Tab-separated table of C-alpha atoms and ligand atoms in Angstrom:
chain	number	residue	atom	x	y	z
A	1	MET	CA	-8.888	26.484	27.875
A	2	LYS	CA	-11.959	28.030	26.304
A	3	GLU	CA	-15.258	26.677	27.606
A	4	PHE	CA	-16.880	24.251	25.147
A	5	GLY	CA	-20.013	22.086	24.793
A	6	TYR	CA	-19.793	18.322	24.563
A	7	GLN	CA	-22.213	15.885	22.950
A	8	ARG	CA	-21.917	12.230	22.232
A	9	ALA	CA	-23.425	10.972	18.963
A	10	PHE	CA	-24.795	7.426	18.659
A	11	ASP	CA	-25.561	7.350	14.905
A	12	VAL	CA	-24.014	8.925	11.844
A	13	SER	CA	-26.994	11.065	10.951
A	14	GLY	CA	-27.131	12.411	14.497
A	15	ALA	CA	-23.422	13.313	14.382
A	16	VAL	CA	-23.770	15.004	10.991
A	17	ALA	CA	-26.769	17.001	12.229
A	18	LEU	CA	-24.808	18.224	15.265
A	19	LEU	CA	-21.877	19.255	13.052
A	20	ASP	CA	-24.194	20.947	10.560
A	21	ALA	CA	-25.958	22.931	13.279
A	22	ASP	CA	-22.766	24.571	14.563
A	23	PRO	CA	-19.873	25.646	12.287
A	24	ASP	CA	-17.637	25.928	15.361
A	25	ALA	CA	-18.232	22.285	16.339
A	26	ARG	CA	-15.395	19.729	15.950
A	27	VAL	CA	-15.411	16.008	15.818
A	28	LEU	CA	-13.795	14.311	18.835
A	29	GLY	CA	-12.105	11.023	17.957
A	30	GLY	CA	-9.548	9.771	20.471
A	31	GLY	CA	-8.769	13.388	21.348
A	32	THR	CA	-5.010	12.732	21.362
A	33	ASN	CA	-4.313	15.672	19.048
A	34	LEU	CA	-7.386	17.869	19.338
A	35	VAL	CA	-7.452	18.088	23.140
A	36	ASP	CA	-3.710	18.952	23.263
A	37	LEU	CA	-4.322	21.782	20.793
A	38	MET	CA	-7.332	22.993	22.788
A	39	LYS	CA	-5.136	23.181	25.916
A	40	THR	CA	-2.663	25.442	24.143
A	41	GLY	CA	-5.392	27.568	22.506
A	42	VAL	CA	-4.543	26.563	18.939
A	43	GLU	CA	-8.004	24.958	18.589
A	44	ARG	CA	-10.944	26.779	20.159
A	45	PRO	CA	-14.086	24.784	19.269
A	46	ALA	CA	-17.432	25.832	20.706
A	47	ARG	CA	-18.603	22.193	20.810
A	48	LEU	CA	-17.144	18.711	20.615
A	49	VAL	CA	-19.139	15.957	18.895
A	50	ASP	CA	-17.788	12.660	20.323
A	51	VAL	CA	-18.022	10.003	17.625
A	52	ARG	CA	-16.487	7.095	19.405
A	53	GLU	CA	-19.876	5.377	20.032
A	54	LEU	CA	-20.711	5.458	16.313
A	55	PRO	CA	-20.958	2.084	14.589
A	56	LEU	CA	-17.836	2.862	12.542
A	57	ASP	CA	-15.435	0.639	14.470
A	58	LYS	CA	-15.328	-2.366	12.073
A	59	ILE	CA	-12.842	-3.589	9.507
A	60	GLU	CA	-14.615	-5.518	6.778
A	61	LEU	CA	-13.829	-7.204	3.468
A	62	THR	CA	-15.404	-5.438	0.478
A	63	ASP	CA	-17.129	-7.369	-2.347
A	64	ASP	CA	-14.118	-6.873	-4.640
A	65	GLY	CA	-11.695	-8.178	-2.048
A	66	GLY	CA	-10.457	-4.893	-0.617
A	67	LEU	CA	-10.901	-3.661	2.956
A	68	ARG	CA	-13.204	-1.162	4.505
A	69	ILE	CA	-11.887	0.426	7.651
A	70	GLY	CA	-14.313	2.388	9.842
A	71	ALA	CA	-13.263	5.860	10.910
A	72	THR	CA	-13.413	5.099	14.644
A	73	VAL	CA	-11.265	1.931	14.416
A	74	THR	CA	-8.442	2.555	16.812
A	75	ASN	CA	-4.838	2.559	15.596
A	76	SER	CA	-4.215	-0.481	17.799
A	77	ASP	CA	-7.098	-2.514	16.358
A	78	LEU	CA	-6.089	-1.563	12.841
A	79	ALA	CA	-2.482	-2.646	13.324
A	80	VAL	CA	-3.312	-6.145	14.604
A	81	HIS	CA	-6.186	-7.016	12.275
A	82	PRO	CA	-5.263	-10.290	10.533
A	83	GLU	CA	-6.333	-9.137	7.065
A	84	VAL	CA	-4.353	-5.892	7.404
A	85	ARG	CA	-1.279	-7.791	8.582
A	86	ARG	CA	-1.598	-10.403	5.761
A	87	ARG	CA	-2.489	-8.183	2.818
A	88	TYR	CA	-1.176	-4.701	3.717
A	89	PRO	CA	1.796	-5.398	6.047
A	90	ALA	CA	3.233	-1.934	5.469
A	91	LEU	CA	0.072	-0.459	6.973
A	92	THR	CA	0.495	-2.472	10.162
A	93	GLN	CA	4.172	-1.467	10.317
A	94	ALA	CA	3.300	2.222	9.774
A	95	VAL	CA	0.694	2.251	12.508
A	96	LEU	CA	2.987	0.493	14.983
A	97	ALA	CA	5.781	2.962	14.204
A	98	GLY	CA	3.568	5.829	15.397
A	99	ALA	CA	3.128	7.283	18.873
A	100	SER	CA	2.933	4.868	21.837
A	101	GLY	CA	0.774	1.926	22.857
A	102	GLN	CA	-1.476	4.098	25.059
A	103	LEU	CA	-1.921	6.707	22.312
A	104	ARG	CA	-2.672	4.052	19.682
A	105	ASN	CA	-5.344	2.603	21.945
A	106	MET	CA	-7.128	5.961	21.862
A	107	ALA	CA	-6.318	7.344	18.408
A	108	THR	CA	-8.746	6.686	15.564
A	109	VAL	CA	-8.301	6.350	11.817
A	110	GLY	CA	-10.268	9.542	11.057
A	111	GLY	CA	-8.320	11.529	13.654
A	112	ASN	CA	-4.991	10.237	12.476
A	113	LEU	CA	-5.588	11.557	8.908
A	114	LEU	CA	-6.720	14.952	10.281
A	115	GLN	CA	-4.047	15.416	12.913
A	116	ARG	CA	-2.293	18.757	12.568
A	117	THR	CA	1.279	19.507	11.791
A	118	ARG	CA	3.981	19.328	14.534
A	119	CYS	CA	5.622	22.596	13.370
A	120	GLY	CA	6.592	24.307	16.648
A	121	TYR	CA	5.454	27.747	15.480
A	122	PHE	CA	1.994	26.382	14.689
A	123	ALA	CA	1.714	24.994	18.187
A	124	ASP	CA	2.847	28.299	19.849
A	125	VAL	CA	0.071	30.929	19.821
A	126	THR	CA	2.545	33.663	20.701
A	127	LYS	CA	4.248	33.195	17.308
A	128	PRO	CA	3.081	34.169	13.811
A	129	CYS	CA	1.994	31.264	11.606
A	130	ASN	CA	0.141	31.403	8.273
A	131	LYS	CA	-1.528	28.094	8.925
A	132	ARG	CA	-2.959	29.194	12.284
A	133	VAL	CA	-3.449	32.893	11.488
A	134	PRO	CA	-3.600	33.468	7.681
A	135	GLY	CA	-1.369	36.321	6.574
A	136	SER	CA	0.712	36.456	9.756
A	137	GLY	CA	3.869	34.986	8.187
A	138	CYS	CA	5.926	31.846	8.294
A	139	PRO	CA	8.805	32.110	10.769
A	140	ALA	CA	9.928	28.519	9.991
A	141	ILE	CA	11.414	29.528	6.663
A	142	GLU	CA	14.058	31.709	8.326
A	143	GLY	CA	13.971	29.830	11.624
A	144	GLU	CA	13.697	26.268	12.885
A	145	HIS	CA	12.858	24.019	9.925
A	146	HIS	CA	15.129	20.996	10.178
A	147	ASN	CA	12.091	18.674	10.056
A	148	HIS	CA	10.073	20.650	7.523
A	149	ALA	CA	9.029	20.007	3.935
A	150	ILE	CA	11.308	19.535	0.893
A	151	LEU	CA	8.480	18.750	-1.600
A	152	GLY	CA	5.317	20.628	-2.487
A	153	ALA	CA	5.806	23.492	0.006
A	154	SER	CA	5.344	27.169	-0.712
A	155	GLU	CA	6.685	30.504	0.492
A	156	HIS	CA	3.647	30.623	2.785
A	157	CYS	CA	4.164	27.347	4.644
A	158	VAL	CA	6.777	24.566	4.777
A	159	ALA	CA	5.146	22.322	7.357
A	160	THR	CA	4.940	18.549	7.028
A	161	HIS	CA	2.064	16.173	7.732
A	162	PRO	CA	3.036	13.902	10.635
A	163	SER	CA	0.973	10.802	9.964
A	164	ASP	CA	2.681	7.454	9.529
A	165	MET	CA	-0.564	5.583	8.758
A	166	GLY	CA	-1.459	8.079	6.026
A	167	VAL	CA	1.754	7.257	4.093
A	168	ALA	CA	0.883	3.576	3.742
A	169	LEU	CA	-2.744	4.396	2.942
A	170	THR	CA	-1.569	6.837	0.263
A	171	ALA	CA	0.752	4.239	-1.320
A	172	PHE	CA	-2.111	1.760	-1.373
A	173	ASP	CA	-4.641	4.093	-3.127
A	174	ALA	CA	-6.990	4.399	-0.149
A	175	VAL	CA	-10.237	6.315	-0.576
A	176	VAL	CA	-11.714	8.383	2.282
A	177	THR	CA	-15.501	8.242	2.645
A	178	TYR	CA	-17.461	10.925	4.455
A	179	GLU	CA	-20.962	12.063	5.240
A	180	THR	CA	-22.367	15.570	5.290
A	181	ALA	CA	-25.868	16.993	5.679
A	182	ASP	CA	-26.031	16.954	1.872
A	183	GLY	CA	-25.218	13.262	1.675
A	184	PRO	CA	-22.248	10.974	1.336
A	185	GLY	CA	-19.010	11.631	-0.574
A	186	GLU	CA	-15.583	10.186	-1.160
A	187	LEU	CA	-12.120	11.380	-1.895
A	188	PRO	CA	-9.006	9.426	-2.969
A	189	LEU	CA	-6.362	10.090	-0.343
A	190	THR	CA	-4.136	11.516	-3.076
A	191	GLU	CA	-6.767	14.273	-3.526
A	192	PHE	CA	-7.795	14.571	0.114
A	193	TYR	CA	-5.081	17.038	1.150
A	194	LEU	CA	-5.007	20.380	-0.649
A	195	PRO	CA	-1.830	21.867	-2.166
A	196	VAL	CA	-0.273	24.411	0.228
A	197	GLY	CA	-0.176	27.387	-2.161
A	198	ASP	CA	-1.103	30.614	-0.425
A	199	THR	CA	-3.798	28.973	1.705
A	200	PRO	CA	-1.948	26.695	4.161
A	201	HIS	CA	-4.830	27.039	6.592
A	202	LEU	CA	-7.045	25.088	4.171
A	203	GLU	CA	-5.754	21.580	4.607
A	204	THR	CA	-8.231	19.156	3.073
A	205	ALA	CA	-10.890	18.967	0.381
A	206	LEU	CA	-13.490	17.784	2.919
A	207	PRO	CA	-16.628	19.943	2.786
A	208	PRO	CA	-17.463	21.928	5.949
A	209	GLY	CA	-19.158	19.843	8.604
A	210	ALA	CA	-18.032	16.536	7.067
A	211	LEU	CA	-17.753	13.433	9.211
A	212	ILE	CA	-15.178	10.939	7.952
A	213	THR	CA	-16.916	7.548	8.004
A	214	GLY	CA	-14.097	5.330	6.817
A	215	VAL	CA	-11.298	4.493	4.504
A	216	THR	CA	-11.517	1.923	1.700
A	217	LEU	CA	-8.466	0.034	0.468
A	218	PRO	CA	-8.796	-1.471	-3.002
A	219	PRO	CA	-7.526	-4.990	-3.548
A	220	ALA	CA	-3.978	-5.049	-5.022
A	221	PRO	CA	-1.872	-8.188	-4.977
A	222	VAL	CA	1.310	-6.091	-4.906
A	223	THR	CA	0.584	-4.820	-1.441
A	224	VAL	CA	1.189	-8.274	0.101
A	225	LEU	CA	4.917	-7.708	-0.244
A	226	SER	CA	5.222	-4.266	1.304
A	227	ARG	CA	7.225	-2.407	3.923
A	228	TYR	CA	7.117	0.801	5.940
A	229	ARG	CA	10.446	2.249	7.041
A	230	LYS	CA	10.562	5.223	9.359
A	231	VAL	CA	13.626	7.288	10.268
A	232	ARG	CA	13.413	9.280	13.481
A	233	GLU	CA	15.684	11.010	15.915
A	234	ARG	CA	15.198	8.481	18.684
A	235	ALA	CA	14.190	4.877	18.519
A	236	SER	CA	10.596	5.184	19.686
A	237	TYR	CA	7.850	7.637	20.497
A	238	ALA	CA	9.037	10.165	17.923
A	239	PHE	CA	7.676	11.541	14.679
A	240	ALA	CA	9.416	10.702	11.401
A	241	ILE	CA	12.071	12.878	9.841
A	242	GLY	CA	11.626	10.780	6.704
A	243	SER	CA	9.656	7.615	5.921
A	244	ILE	CA	8.662	5.419	3.024
A	245	ALA	CA	5.845	2.980	2.289
A	246	ALA	CA	6.704	0.637	-0.551
A	247	ALA	CA	5.166	-2.415	-2.234
A	248	LEU	CA	6.950	-4.286	-4.990
A	249	ASP	CA	6.202	-7.111	-7.454
A	250	VAL	CA	9.361	-8.363	-9.136
A	251	ARG	CA	9.338	-11.190	-11.678
A	252	ASP	CA	12.300	-12.429	-13.690
A	253	GLY	CA	14.360	-9.518	-12.353
A	254	VAL	CA	11.918	-6.913	-13.640
A	255	VAL	CA	9.609	-4.595	-11.676
A	256	ARG	CA	6.065	-5.585	-12.695
A	257	ASP	CA	4.184	-3.451	-10.200
A	258	VAL	CA	5.113	-0.951	-7.516
A	259	ARG	CA	3.553	1.406	-4.968
A	260	LEU	CA	5.608	4.128	-3.293
A	261	ALA	CA	4.830	7.022	-0.938
A	262	PHE	CA	6.999	9.276	1.262
A	263	GLY	CA	6.304	10.673	4.732
A	264	ALA	CA	7.578	13.727	6.605
A	265	VAL	CA	8.690	15.468	3.451
A	266	ALA	CA	5.574	17.412	2.428
A	267	SER	CA	2.320	18.918	3.750
A	268	ARG	CA	0.691	15.635	2.904
A	269	PRO	CA	1.731	11.979	2.570
A	270	TRP	CA	3.572	12.142	-0.785
A	271	ARG	CA	2.748	9.642	-3.512
A	272	ALA	CA	5.977	9.107	-5.472
A	273	ARG	CA	4.489	8.725	-8.926
A	274	ALA	CA	7.544	9.916	-10.842
A	275	ALA	CA	9.566	7.204	-9.107
A	276	GLU	CA	6.881	4.626	-9.849
A	277	ARG	CA	7.049	5.485	-13.528
A	278	VAL	CA	10.824	4.966	-13.634
A	279	LEU	CA	10.497	1.657	-11.769
A	280	THR	CA	7.674	-0.007	-13.691
A	281	GLY	CA	9.102	-2.380	-16.303
A	282	ALA	CA	12.719	-1.641	-15.359
A	283	PRO	CA	15.353	-4.034	-13.964
A	284	ALA	CA	14.966	-4.440	-10.222
A	285	ASP	CA	18.448	-3.324	-9.255
A	286	ALA	CA	20.154	-0.584	-7.234
A	287	ALA	CA	20.768	1.620	-10.314
A	288	THR	CA	17.076	1.655	-11.163
A	289	PHE	CA	16.068	2.318	-7.563
A	290	ALA	CA	18.498	5.233	-7.330
A	291	ALA	CA	17.253	6.646	-10.683
A	292	ALA	CA	13.672	6.361	-9.439
A	293	ALA	CA	14.491	8.224	-6.252
A	294	ASP	CA	16.300	10.920	-8.205
A	295	ALA	CA	13.277	11.325	-10.520
A	296	GLU	CA	11.015	11.942	-7.556
A	297	LEU	CA	13.421	14.137	-5.646
A	298	ALA	CA	14.259	16.325	-8.666
A	299	ALA	CA	11.376	18.463	-7.511
A	300	ALA	CA	12.782	18.876	-3.986
A	301	GLU	CA	13.358	22.428	-2.808
A	302	PRO	CA	15.130	22.013	0.544
A	303	LEU	CA	15.804	24.813	3.016
A	304	PRO	CA	19.246	25.327	4.572
A	305	HIS	CA	18.631	22.995	7.511
A	306	ASN	CA	16.585	20.196	5.907
A	307	ALA	CA	18.642	19.413	2.770
A	308	TYR	CA	19.738	16.208	4.503
A	309	LYS	CA	16.242	14.858	3.741
A	310	VAL	CA	17.012	14.556	0.053
A	311	THR	CA	19.881	12.152	0.715
A	312	LEU	CA	17.899	10.409	3.453
A	313	MET	CA	14.934	9.713	1.137
A	314	ARG	CA	17.173	8.566	-1.706
A	315	ASN	CA	18.899	6.109	0.601
A	316	LEU	CA	15.524	4.927	2.009
A	317	VAL	CA	14.158	4.236	-1.492
A	318	VAL	CA	17.193	2.198	-2.501
A	319	ALA	CA	17.433	0.313	0.788
A	320	VAL	CA	13.715	-0.649	1.055
A	321	LEU	CA	13.310	-1.574	-2.587
A	322	THR	CA	16.446	-3.709	-2.434
A	323	GLU	CA	15.126	-5.506	0.594
A	324	LEU	CA	11.759	-6.107	-1.008
A	325	THR	CA	13.495	-7.443	-4.170
A	326	GLU	CA	15.556	-9.858	-2.128
A	327	GLU	CA	12.466	-10.975	-0.224
A	328	SER	CA	10.478	-11.582	-3.427
A	329	THR	CA	13.094	-13.997	-4.717
A	330	ARG	CA	13.175	-16.119	-1.561
B	401	LIG	C1	3.260	12.236	22.025
B	401	LIG	C2	2.619	11.882	20.730
B	401	LIG	C3	3.372	11.185	19.769
B	401	LIG	C4	2.827	10.898	18.552
B	401	LIG	N1	3.540	10.244	17.601
B	401	LIG	C5	2.996	9.954	16.383
B	401	LIG	C6	3.711	9.322	15.365
B	401	LIG	O1	4.911	8.964	15.526
B	401	LIG	N2	3.116	9.056	14.184
B	401	LIG	C7	1.842	9.452	13.948
B	401	LIG	O2	1.315	9.166	12.858
B	401	LIG	N3	1.118	10.041	14.880
B	401	LIG	C8	1.650	10.314	16.064
B	401	LIG	N4	0.931	11.001	17.029
B	401	LIG	C9	-0.366	11.546	16.653
B	401	LIG	C10	-1.468	10.634	16.891
B	401	LIG	O3	-1.359	9.508	16.033
B	401	LIG	C11	-2.740	11.427	16.613
B	401	LIG	O4	-2.865	12.327	17.684
B	401	LIG	C12	-3.928	10.555	16.470
B	401	LIG	O5	-3.835	9.660	15.394
B	401	LIG	C13	-5.154	11.387	16.263
B	401	LIG	O6	-6.283	10.589	16.350
B	401	LIG	P1	-7.444	10.926	17.367
B	401	LIG	O7	-8.570	9.990	17.079
B	401	LIG	O8	-6.990	11.023	18.741
B	401	LIG	O9	-7.817	12.362	16.794
B	401	LIG	P2	-8.459	13.609	17.557
B	401	LIG	O10	-7.427	14.284	18.382
B	401	LIG	O11	-9.754	13.214	18.206
B	401	LIG	O12	-8.834	14.529	16.298
B	401	LIG	C14	-7.867	15.038	15.410
B	401	LIG	C15	-8.547	15.873	14.339
B	401	LIG	O13	-9.359	15.015	13.546
B	401	LIG	C16	-10.740	15.420	13.563
B	401	LIG	N5	-11.514	14.171	13.510
B	401	LIG	C17	-11.345	13.078	14.267
B	401	LIG	N6	-12.117	12.092	13.804
B	401	LIG	C18	-12.844	12.610	12.780
B	401	LIG	C19	-13.872	12.041	11.881
B	401	LIG	N7	-14.319	10.821	11.997
B	401	LIG	N8	-14.393	12.885	10.953
B	401	LIG	C20	-13.939	14.178	10.824
B	401	LIG	N9	-13.020	14.738	11.621
B	401	LIG	C21	-12.459	13.944	12.561
B	401	LIG	C22	-10.887	16.182	14.861
B	401	LIG	O14	-11.944	17.133	14.810
B	401	LIG	C23	-9.526	16.884	14.928
B	401	LIG	O15	-9.517	18.014	14.098
B	401	LIG	C24	1.474	11.280	18.256
B	401	LIG	C25	0.702	11.937	19.232
B	401	LIG	C26	1.271	12.261	20.463
B	401	LIG	C27	0.484	13.008	21.469
B	402	LIG	S1	5.713	26.107	8.355
B	402	LIG	FE1	3.477	26.392	8.223
B	402	LIG	S2	2.817	25.740	10.228
B	402	LIG	FE2	4.988	26.221	10.435
B	402	LIG	S3	5.134	28.432	10.952
B	402	LIG	FE3	5.213	28.283	8.752
B	402	LIG	S4	3.062	28.585	8.187
B	402	LIG	FE4	3.066	27.980	10.317
């Protein structure tokens, strides 16, 4: 591992000043992704700025009835928070579907959103990879890609974003707040991750040296009836091969409101807006749910070994929306 400096920050302005002073500094959250990548040489920061003593570990109600989640809140604390469980149950389910108890005790909200792809070529510094070394190529397209993207990818990179939490946050219109030396800023999660295009190494719209300070969830009654469903290759301790976060409001057999996002199918948590348009105002039945899934997946461009994800996602949409409809009429 390359030698690196380590500093612990105790206030936000101090952390931002440390990041601003050194372009090769990285924020250290729980370290559950960054330190692994440092050991393999994928990440080679000159300095780590440990942010876990910052006063960003609270979950608070906002004035308009939403929730403000601090960037250093651990995955474990987020999952069990009573207001998260009551008002955004799919978020609790998504977090608990990720990693293991030990990892969730360390992992932070900011770090979860910025964790890197699990593409095997990205993690192996002996292989070419456009995301790690721009212009070196993408061996996944001709090689191992069974868990790669079917939506929004490009000829330069077909990696997926591995976060479960981010899928629920995307469905629920979360906004990321950050701080830089030039002041504060915010980004809706749907605009936080950049399109892949020919620059897969540029992953987010965060300015250089930005410290994520938190995530704000707006109030939305529809989220109370919500679900996260994750499909993986073994029952626990595995990343998704496809997932869905859904919230549904059905009255008199008609979809009044809906939120839908997909995981493990794109370089970012994928907000399924085309499906939402089909669903809103339509009868809440299996035919509508299948039509909504088809509308979203019409843009899918699968590779030879991941075409199964199109069927998988279609089935997930129909199954989860059917379950939520049944639950809403109980
Ligand atoms: C074996 C294993 C299984 C896993 N399974 C899953 C799974 O099923 N689902 C899932 O979603 N995740 C899974 N994970 C990933 C895990 O959730 C992430 O490693 C974790 O959420 C990252 O959080 P962290 O705080 O440890 O981030 P770190 O490792 O500390 O940081 C990750 C990145 O975020 C940056 N960063 C951290 N905090 C901030 C901030 N406040 N501002 C700006 N930048 C910041 C760091 O600089 C780094 O680039 C798994 C991990 C492992 C090791
Ligand atoms: S899919 Fe992306 S991360 Fe994987 S090898 Fe290709 S460029 Fe690298």
